[in-house]
PDB file of C-alpha atoms in Angstrom:
ATOM      1  CA  UNK A   1      98.452  69.725  40.177  1.00 65.00           C
ATOM      2  CA  UNK A   2      96.192  72.826  39.340  1.00 75.00           C
ATOM      3  CA  UNK A   3      98.043  76.426  38.457  1.00 75.00           C
ATOM      4  CA  UNK A   4      96.678  79.489  39.571  1.00 79.00           C
ATOM      5  CA  UNK A   5      96.159  81.512  36.152  1.00 75.00           C
ATOM      6  CA  UNK A   6      96.288  84.799  38.118  1.00 79.00           C
ATOM      7  CA  UNK A   7     100.026  84.025  38.840  1.00 79.00           C
ATOM      8  CA  UNK A   8     101.097  83.541  35.525  1.00 75.00           C
ATOM      9  CA  UNK A   9     102.139  86.560  33.133  1.00 77.00           C
ATOM     10  CA  UNK A  10      99.729  87.917  30.665  1.00 81.00           C
ATOM     11  CA  UNK A  11      99.630  85.627  27.250  1.00 80.00           C
ATOM     12  CA  UNK A  12     100.840  87.362  24.190  1.00 81.00           C
ATOM     13  CA  UNK A  13      99.679  86.114  20.765  1.00 82.00           C
ATOM     14  CA  UNK A  14     101.969  86.610  17.722  1.00 81.00           C
ATOM     15  CA  UNK A  15     101.169  85.674  14.196  1.00 84.00           C
ATOM     16  CA  UNK A  16     103.955  85.337  11.850  1.00 82.00           C
ATOM     17  CA  UNK A  17     103.395  85.225   8.157  1.00 88.00           C
ATOM     18  CA  UNK A  18     106.120  84.041   5.829  1.00 85.00           C
ATOM     19  CA  UNK A  19     106.297  82.954   2.070  1.00 87.00           C
ATOM     20  CA  UNK A  20     108.606  80.031   0.666  1.00 86.00           C
ATOM     21  CA  UNK A  21     110.757  81.571  -2.100  1.00 88.00           C
ATOM     22  CA  UNK A  22     112.284  79.860  -4.877  1.00 91.00           C
ATOM     23  CA  UNK A  23     115.516  78.932  -3.198  1.00 87.00           C
ATOM     24  CA  UNK A  24     113.897  77.168  -0.435  1.00 86.00           C
ATOM     25  CA  UNK A  25     111.208  75.375  -2.337  1.00 85.00           C
ATOM     26  CA  UNK A  26     112.549  71.831  -1.958  1.00 91.00           C
ATOM     27  CA  UNK A  27     112.402  72.198   1.948  1.00 90.00           C
ATOM     28  CA  UNK A  28     109.777  69.914   3.476  1.00 91.00           C
ATOM     29  CA  UNK A  29     107.072  70.928   5.839  1.00 89.00           C
ATOM     30  CA  UNK A  30     108.650  69.208   8.845  1.00 94.00           C
ATOM     31  CA  UNK A  31     112.184  70.748   8.047  1.00 93.00           C
ATOM     32  CA  UNK A  32     110.576  73.961   7.827  1.00 89.00           C
ATOM     33  CA  UNK A  33     108.519  73.271  11.360  1.00 88.00           C
ATOM     34  CA  UNK A  34     112.010  72.321  13.090  1.00 92.00           C
ATOM     35  CA  UNK A  35     113.524  75.575  11.620  1.00 90.00           C
ATOM     36  CA  UNK A  36     110.575  77.913  13.247  1.00 87.00           C
ATOM     37  CA  UNK A  37     110.699  75.727  16.497  1.00 87.00           C
ATOM     38  CA  UNK A  38     114.613  75.844  16.981  1.00 92.00           C
ATOM     39  CA  UNK A  39     114.552  79.830  16.132  1.00 92.00           C
ATOM     40  CA  UNK A  40     111.620  80.110  18.687  1.00 88.00           C
ATOM     41  CA  UNK A  41     113.706  78.293  21.239  1.00 88.00           C
ATOM     42  CA  UNK A  42     116.949  79.989  20.681  1.00 94.00           C
ATOM     43  CA  UNK A  43     115.014  83.237  21.222  1.00 92.00           C
ATOM     44  CA  UNK A  44     113.957  81.876  24.448  1.00 89.00           C
ATOM     45  CA  UNK A  45     110.058  82.447  23.838  1.00 82.00           C
ATOM     46  CA  UNK A  46     107.784  80.559  25.787  1.00 78.00           C
ATOM     47  CA  UNK A  47     105.880  78.276  23.151  1.00 77.00           C
ATOM     48  CA  UNK A  48     102.406  76.695  23.816  1.00 75.00           C
ATOM     49  CA  UNK A  49     100.686  74.293  21.629  1.00 74.00           C
ATOM     50  CA  UNK A  50      97.089  74.215  20.743  1.00 73.00           C
ATOM     51  CA  UNK A  51      95.564  70.834  22.045  1.00 73.00           C
ATOM     52  CA  UNK A  52      93.245  70.354  19.081  1.00 69.00           C
TER      53      UNK A  52
END
């Protein structure tokens, strides 16, 4: 099924920069990613993952 891109809302790119502090230095990369994913899902933001 093909989607007509003219009917989609305009894309918006957001770059988030952050740094791990001393208090969270033992949190794994996987746990960090899950934290961001959950936060963005709770904010009800549409997510698009790159395919490569």
